[in-house]
C-alpha positions as CSV (number, residue, x, y, z in Angstrom):
1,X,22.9,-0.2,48.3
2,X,23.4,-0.5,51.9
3,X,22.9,2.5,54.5
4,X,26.3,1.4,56.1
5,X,29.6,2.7,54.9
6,X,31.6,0.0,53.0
7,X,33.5,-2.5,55.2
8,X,32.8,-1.1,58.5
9,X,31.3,-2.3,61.6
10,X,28.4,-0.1,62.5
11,X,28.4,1.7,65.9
12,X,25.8,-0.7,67.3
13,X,28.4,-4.0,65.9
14,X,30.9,-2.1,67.9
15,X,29.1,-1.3,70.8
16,X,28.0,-5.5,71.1
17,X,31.9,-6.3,70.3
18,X,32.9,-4.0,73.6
19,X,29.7,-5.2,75.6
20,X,30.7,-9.1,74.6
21,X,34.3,-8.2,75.7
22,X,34.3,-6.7,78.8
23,X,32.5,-9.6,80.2
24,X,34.7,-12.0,78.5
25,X,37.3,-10.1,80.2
26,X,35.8,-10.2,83.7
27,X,34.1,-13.9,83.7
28,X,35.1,-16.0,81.1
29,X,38.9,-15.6,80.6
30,X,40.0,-16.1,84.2
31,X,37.6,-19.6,84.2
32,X,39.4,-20.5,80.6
33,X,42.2,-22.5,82.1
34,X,40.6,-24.1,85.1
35,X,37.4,-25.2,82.6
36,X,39.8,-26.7,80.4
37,X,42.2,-28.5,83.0
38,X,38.9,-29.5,85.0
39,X,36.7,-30.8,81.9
40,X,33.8,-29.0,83.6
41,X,30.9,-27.1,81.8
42,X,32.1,-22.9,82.3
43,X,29.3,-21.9,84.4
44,X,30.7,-19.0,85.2
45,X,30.5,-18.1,81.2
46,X,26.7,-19.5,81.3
47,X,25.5,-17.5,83.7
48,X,27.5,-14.1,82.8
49,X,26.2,-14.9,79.3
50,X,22.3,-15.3,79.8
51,X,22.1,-12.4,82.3
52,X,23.5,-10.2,79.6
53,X,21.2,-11.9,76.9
54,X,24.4,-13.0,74.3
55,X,23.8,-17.5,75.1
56,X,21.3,-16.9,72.2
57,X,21.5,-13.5,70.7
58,X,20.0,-14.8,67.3
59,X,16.6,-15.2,68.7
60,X,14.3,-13.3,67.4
61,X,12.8,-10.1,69.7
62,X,9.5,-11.4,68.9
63,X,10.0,-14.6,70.9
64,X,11.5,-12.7,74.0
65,X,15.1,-12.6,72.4
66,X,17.5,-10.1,71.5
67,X,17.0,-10.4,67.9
68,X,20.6,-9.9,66.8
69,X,21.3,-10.1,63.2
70,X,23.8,-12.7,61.8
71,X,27.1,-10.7,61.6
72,X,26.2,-9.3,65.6
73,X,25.8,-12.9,66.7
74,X,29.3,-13.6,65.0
75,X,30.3,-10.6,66.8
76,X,29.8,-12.5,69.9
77,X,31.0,-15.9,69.2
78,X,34.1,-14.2,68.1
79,X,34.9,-12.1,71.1
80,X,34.1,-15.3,73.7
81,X,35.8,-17.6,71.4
82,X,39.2,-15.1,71.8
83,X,38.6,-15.7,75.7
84,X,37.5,-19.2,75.9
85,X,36.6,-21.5,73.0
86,X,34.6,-24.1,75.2
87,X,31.9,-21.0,76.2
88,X,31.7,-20.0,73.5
89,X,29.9,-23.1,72.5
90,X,27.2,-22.1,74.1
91,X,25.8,-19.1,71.7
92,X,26.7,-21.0,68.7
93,X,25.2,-24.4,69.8
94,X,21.9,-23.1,71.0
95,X,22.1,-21.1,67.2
96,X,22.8,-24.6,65.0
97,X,19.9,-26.6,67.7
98,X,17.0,-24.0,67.0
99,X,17.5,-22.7,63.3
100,X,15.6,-26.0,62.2
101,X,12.9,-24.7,63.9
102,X,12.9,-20.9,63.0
103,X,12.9,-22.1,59.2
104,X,10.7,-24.7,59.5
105,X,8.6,-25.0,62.5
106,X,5.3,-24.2,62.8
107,X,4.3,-20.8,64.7
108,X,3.0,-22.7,68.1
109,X,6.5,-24.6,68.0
110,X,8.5,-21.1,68.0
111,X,6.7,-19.2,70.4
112,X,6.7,-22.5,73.1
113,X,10.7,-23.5,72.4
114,X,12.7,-20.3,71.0
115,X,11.0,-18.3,73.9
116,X,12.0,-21.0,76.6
117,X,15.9,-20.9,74.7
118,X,15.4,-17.1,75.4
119,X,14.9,-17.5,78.9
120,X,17.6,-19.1,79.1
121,X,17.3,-23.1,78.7
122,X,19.6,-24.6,75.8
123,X,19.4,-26.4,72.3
124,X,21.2,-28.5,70.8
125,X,21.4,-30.3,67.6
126,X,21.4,-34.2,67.0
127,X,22.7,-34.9,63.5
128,X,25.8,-36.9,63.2
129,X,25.7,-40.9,64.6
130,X,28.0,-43.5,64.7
131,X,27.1,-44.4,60.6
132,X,26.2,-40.9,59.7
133,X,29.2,-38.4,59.6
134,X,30.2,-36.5,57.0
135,X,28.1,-38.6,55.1
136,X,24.7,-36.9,57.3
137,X,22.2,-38.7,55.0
138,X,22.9,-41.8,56.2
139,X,20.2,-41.9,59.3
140,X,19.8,-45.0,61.0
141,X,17.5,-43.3,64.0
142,X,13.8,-43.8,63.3
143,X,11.0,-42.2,63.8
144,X,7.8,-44.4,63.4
145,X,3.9,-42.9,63.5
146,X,1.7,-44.3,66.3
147,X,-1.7,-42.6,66.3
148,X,-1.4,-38.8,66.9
149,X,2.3,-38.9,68.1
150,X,5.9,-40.8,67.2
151,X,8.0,-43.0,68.7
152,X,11.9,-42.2,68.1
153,X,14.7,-45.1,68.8
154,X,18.2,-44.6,68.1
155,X,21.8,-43.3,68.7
156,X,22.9,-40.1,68.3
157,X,27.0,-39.1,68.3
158,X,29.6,-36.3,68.8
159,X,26.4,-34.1,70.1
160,X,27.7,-30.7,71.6
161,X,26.2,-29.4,75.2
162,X,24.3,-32.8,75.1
163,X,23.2,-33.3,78.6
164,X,22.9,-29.4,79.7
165,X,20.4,-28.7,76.6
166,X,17.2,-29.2,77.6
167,X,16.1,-29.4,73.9
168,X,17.2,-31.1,70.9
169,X,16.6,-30.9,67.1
170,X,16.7,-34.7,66.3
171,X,17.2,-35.8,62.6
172,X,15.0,-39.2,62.1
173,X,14.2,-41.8,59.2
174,X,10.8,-41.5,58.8
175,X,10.5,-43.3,55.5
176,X,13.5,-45.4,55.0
177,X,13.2,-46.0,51.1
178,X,13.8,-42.5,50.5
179,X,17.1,-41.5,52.1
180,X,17.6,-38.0,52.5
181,X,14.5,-37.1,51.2
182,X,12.7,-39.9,54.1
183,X,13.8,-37.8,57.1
184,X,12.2,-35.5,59.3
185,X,13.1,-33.4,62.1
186,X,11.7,-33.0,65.4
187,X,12.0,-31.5,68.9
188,X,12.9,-33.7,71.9
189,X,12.9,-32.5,75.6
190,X,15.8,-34.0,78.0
191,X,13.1,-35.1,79.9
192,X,11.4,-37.3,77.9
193,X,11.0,-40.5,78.8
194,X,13.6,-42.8,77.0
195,X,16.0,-40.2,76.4
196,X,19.3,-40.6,78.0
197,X,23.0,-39.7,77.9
198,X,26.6,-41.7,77.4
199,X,30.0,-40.4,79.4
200,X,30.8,-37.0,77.9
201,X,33.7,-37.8,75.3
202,X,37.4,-37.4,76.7
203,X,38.6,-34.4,73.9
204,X,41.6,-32.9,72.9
205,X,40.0,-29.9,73.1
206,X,37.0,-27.8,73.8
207,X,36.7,-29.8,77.3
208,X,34.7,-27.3,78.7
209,X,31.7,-27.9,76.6
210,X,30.5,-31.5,77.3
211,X,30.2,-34.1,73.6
212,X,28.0,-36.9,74.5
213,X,25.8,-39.5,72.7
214,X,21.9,-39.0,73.2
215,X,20.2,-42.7,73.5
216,X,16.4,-42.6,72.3
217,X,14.4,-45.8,73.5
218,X,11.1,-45.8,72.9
219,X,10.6,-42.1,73.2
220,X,7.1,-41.0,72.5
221,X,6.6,-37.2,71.5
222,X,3.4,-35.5,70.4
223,X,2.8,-35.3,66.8
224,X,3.1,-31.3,66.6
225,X,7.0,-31.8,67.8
226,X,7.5,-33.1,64.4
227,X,9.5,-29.4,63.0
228,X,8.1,-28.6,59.6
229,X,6.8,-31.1,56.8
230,X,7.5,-34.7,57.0
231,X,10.5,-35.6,55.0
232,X,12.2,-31.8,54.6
233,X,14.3,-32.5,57.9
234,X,17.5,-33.2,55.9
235,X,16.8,-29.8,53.6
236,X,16.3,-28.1,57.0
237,X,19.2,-29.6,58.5
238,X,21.1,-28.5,55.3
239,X,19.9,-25.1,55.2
240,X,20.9,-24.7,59.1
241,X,24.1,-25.3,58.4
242,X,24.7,-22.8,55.4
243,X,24.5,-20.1,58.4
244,X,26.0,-21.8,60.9
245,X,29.4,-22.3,59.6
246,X,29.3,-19.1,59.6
247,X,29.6,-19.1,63.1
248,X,32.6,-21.6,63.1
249,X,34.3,-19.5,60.9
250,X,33.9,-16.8,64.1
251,X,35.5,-19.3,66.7
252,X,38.2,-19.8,65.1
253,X,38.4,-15.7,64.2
254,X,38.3,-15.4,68.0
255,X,40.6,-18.0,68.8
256,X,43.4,-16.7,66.1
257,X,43.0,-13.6,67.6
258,X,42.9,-14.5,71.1
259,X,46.6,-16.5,70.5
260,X,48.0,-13.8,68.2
261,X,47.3,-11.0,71.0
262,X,49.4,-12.8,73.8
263,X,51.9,-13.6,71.4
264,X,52.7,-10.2,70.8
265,X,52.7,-9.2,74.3
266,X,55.1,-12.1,74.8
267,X,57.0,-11.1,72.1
268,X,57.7,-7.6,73.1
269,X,58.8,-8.7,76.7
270,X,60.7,-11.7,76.5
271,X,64.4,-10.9,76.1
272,X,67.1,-12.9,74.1
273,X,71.0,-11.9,73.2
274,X,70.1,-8.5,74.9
275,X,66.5,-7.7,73.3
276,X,63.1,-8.2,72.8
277,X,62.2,-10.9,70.5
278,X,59.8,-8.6,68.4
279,X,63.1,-7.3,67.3
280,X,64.3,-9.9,65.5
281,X,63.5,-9.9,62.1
282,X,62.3,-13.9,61.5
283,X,59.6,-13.6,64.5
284,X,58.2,-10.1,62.7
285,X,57.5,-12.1,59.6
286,X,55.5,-14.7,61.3
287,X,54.1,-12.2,63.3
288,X,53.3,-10.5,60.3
289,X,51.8,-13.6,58.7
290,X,49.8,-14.4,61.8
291,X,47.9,-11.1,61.5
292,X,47.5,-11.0,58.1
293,X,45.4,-14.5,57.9
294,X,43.5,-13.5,60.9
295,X,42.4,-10.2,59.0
296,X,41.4,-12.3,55.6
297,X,39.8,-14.7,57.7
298,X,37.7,-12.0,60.1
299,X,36.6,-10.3,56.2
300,X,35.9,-13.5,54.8
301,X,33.4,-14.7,58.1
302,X,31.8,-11.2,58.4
303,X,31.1,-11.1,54.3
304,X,29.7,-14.5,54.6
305,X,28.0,-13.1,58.0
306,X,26.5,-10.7,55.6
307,X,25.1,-13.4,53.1
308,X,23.6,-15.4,55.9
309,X,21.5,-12.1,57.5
310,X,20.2,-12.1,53.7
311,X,19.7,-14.9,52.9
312,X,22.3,-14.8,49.7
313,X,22.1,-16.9,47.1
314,X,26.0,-17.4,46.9
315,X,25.6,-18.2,51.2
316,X,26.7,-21.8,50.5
317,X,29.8,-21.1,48.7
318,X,31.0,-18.2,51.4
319,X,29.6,-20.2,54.8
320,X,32.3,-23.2,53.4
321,X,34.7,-20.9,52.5
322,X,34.8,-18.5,55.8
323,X,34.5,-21.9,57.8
324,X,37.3,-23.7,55.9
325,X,39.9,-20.5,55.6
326,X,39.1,-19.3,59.2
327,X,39.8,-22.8,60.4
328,X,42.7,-23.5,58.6
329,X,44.2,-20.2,60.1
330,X,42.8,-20.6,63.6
331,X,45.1,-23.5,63.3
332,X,48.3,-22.2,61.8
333,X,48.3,-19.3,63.8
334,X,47.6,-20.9,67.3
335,X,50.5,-23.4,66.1
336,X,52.9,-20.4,65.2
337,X,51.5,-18.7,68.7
338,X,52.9,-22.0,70.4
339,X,56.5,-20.9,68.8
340,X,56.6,-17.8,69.3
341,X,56.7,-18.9,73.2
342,X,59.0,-21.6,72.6
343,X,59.4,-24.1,75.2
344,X,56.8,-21.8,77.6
345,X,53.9,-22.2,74.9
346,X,53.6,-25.7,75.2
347,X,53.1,-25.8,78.9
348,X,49.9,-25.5,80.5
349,X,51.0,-22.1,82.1
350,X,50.5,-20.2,79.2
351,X,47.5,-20.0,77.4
352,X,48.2,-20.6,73.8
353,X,49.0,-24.6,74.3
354,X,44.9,-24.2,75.1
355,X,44.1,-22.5,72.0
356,X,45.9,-24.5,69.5
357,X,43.9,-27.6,70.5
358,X,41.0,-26.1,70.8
359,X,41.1,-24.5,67.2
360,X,41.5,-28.3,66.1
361,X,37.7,-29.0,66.1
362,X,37.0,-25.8,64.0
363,X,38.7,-28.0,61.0
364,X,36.1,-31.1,61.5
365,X,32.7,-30.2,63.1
366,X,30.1,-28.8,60.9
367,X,31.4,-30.5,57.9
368,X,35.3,-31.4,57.8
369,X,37.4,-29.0,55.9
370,X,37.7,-31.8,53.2
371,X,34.0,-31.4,53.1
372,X,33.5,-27.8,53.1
373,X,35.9,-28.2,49.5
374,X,33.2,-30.5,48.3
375,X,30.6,-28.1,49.1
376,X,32.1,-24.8,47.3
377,X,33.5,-27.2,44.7
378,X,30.5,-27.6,43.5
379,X,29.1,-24.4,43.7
380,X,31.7,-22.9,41.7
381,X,31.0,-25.6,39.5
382,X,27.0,-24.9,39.5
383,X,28.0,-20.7,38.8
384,X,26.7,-19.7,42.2
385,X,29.1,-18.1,43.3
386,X,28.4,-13.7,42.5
387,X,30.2,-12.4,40.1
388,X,30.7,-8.9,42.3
């Protein structure tokens, strides 16, 4: 049994919440608009972030980070993801680019790269190509042995902070008869010879945090970059993502939140026939609807958050789950947000217009939504899922 009362946030969850808040409040929301209008990487965010040690939380203390458990770096993905979507890319990035290496690296490849990510430097994760989307296996970038080291060539796509990372989990064939069980992973630097950048994708969302492909031509990297055994990258890259949907599932908490709080202040000023809005009966019901999915959707990610601190056997099953509900909502309620304003929600003076396409991408990256049915599909289907 736990030591913590049943379904509440502990005083320390609490306390991080009102930490990650009050400097969302005083250098990440007044950026949000201009990042977004601007395209431009939220500096601001970075900066306020790393000083006050929540761009990685998840690393662990004995690698110089701040060791935050699983539901307390969901904590702080949901809280800058109800002030800015785009920053708040940067904890949960830097999560997805080193978990690779905290389950399979070797000791020497921790202490040298998740103590660097501690300091401060980012990680970022190169999975998907142009061939290889939701179908992941499908790797055309190879990795090729030559002597003590290996030589990497291919494209990588749709790859989050690429070009502000300085390191990157790279996903390579290294035994092309095998498929998913043929690929390895390994750590790349930015400044590696060979490695190079396209022109950041032009979004509908989430400008703030730059999508580019990563070129690799020729790169040579020293064999101990290679992260774990040869040929358990795809099981790593798999595992990685069982706990990092679970941080999805907290963008799009924070963002449903994030809309659903202005709406209500809007609601309760704006005046129509003589009255608020809030008083009419049809905007309480979709107000009421609006914070009733948010609340499933915050329980669902925080039980999964759970799970993924443990290391649950059922993790699969509630990572999809609180990724595909708390998506789903993030994009019904910053839609409903948008009509609640009416004609002033879909202008770019008002936040929400923001929000709704930025909670678009919580339905695709990560697995699609279609996916993430696949994936608990089947572990209902296998009896995974507890029985409580």
């Amino acid at each position: 049994m736990s030591d913590h009362p049943m379904y509440a946030l502990s005083e320390e969850h609490q306390a991080i919440r009102e930490a990650v808040r009050a400097i969302c409040d005083a250098k990440v929301a007044p950026f949000a608009a201009e990042v977004d209008e601007e395209a431009r990487y939220p500096r601001e965010a970075a900066e306020a972030l790393r000083s006050a040690d929540f761009h990685a939380p998840h690393v662990p203390e004995a690698y110089g980070g701040a060791g935050a458990d699983a539901l307390a770096t969901v904590l702080v993905i949901e809280e800058i993801a109800r002030a800015d979507v785009s920053a708040s890319l940067i904890p949960a990035v830097n999560k997805l680019g080193s978990l690779p290496l905290m389950i399979g690296g070797s000791e020497d490849l921790k202490k040298k790269y998740l103590g660097r990510l501690a300091a401060g430097e980012g990680f970022s994760y190169c999975l998907s190509e142009p061939d290889a989307g939701s179908d992941a296996a499908n790797q055309k970038t190879r990795a090729v042995r030559d002597g003590d080291a290996w030589i990497l060539n291919g494209t990588k796509r749709w790859i989050s902070n690429a070009g502000e990372s300085e390191f990157y989990t790279v996903l390579a064939t290294t035994d092309p008869d095998a498929r998913s069980k043929g690929i390895s992973a390994f750590v790349v630097e930015k400044s590696d010879a060979g490695v190079s950048f396209g022109a950041p994708e032009k979004k509908l969302g989430i400008k703030g945090s730059p999508t580019r492909e990563v070129y690799f031509d020729n790169v040579r990297i020293p064999g101990d970059r290679i992260i774990g055994e040869e040929g358990k990258g795809f099981e790593y890259a798999m595992q990685t993502l069982d706990h990092t949907r679970v941080t999805i599932a907290a963008q799009a908490v924070g963002v449903a939140q994030g809309a659903l709080d202005y709406a209500l202040g809007y609601a309760q000023e704006r005046q129509q026939f003589g009255k608020a809005i809030a008083d009419f009966q049809g905007l309480q019901f979709l107000l009421a609807d609006m914070g009733m999915k948010v609340e499933a959707a915050r329980q669902l990610t925080y039980a999964a958050a759970g799970r993924s601190e443990r290391g649950d056997a059922d993790l699969t099953f509630f990572g999809a789950a609180a990724k595909c509900f708390a998506s789903d909502v993030a994009m019904e309620v910053t839609t409903n947000a948008v009509q609640v304003l009416g004609g002033y929600g879909y202008t770019r003076d008002y936040p929400v217009e923001r929000m709704m396409r930025d909670a678009k991408i919580t339905q695709i990256y990560e697995g699609t939504n279609q996916v993430q049915r696949i994936v608990m599909a089947r572990q209902l289907l296998a009896g995974v899922q507890s029985t409580l």
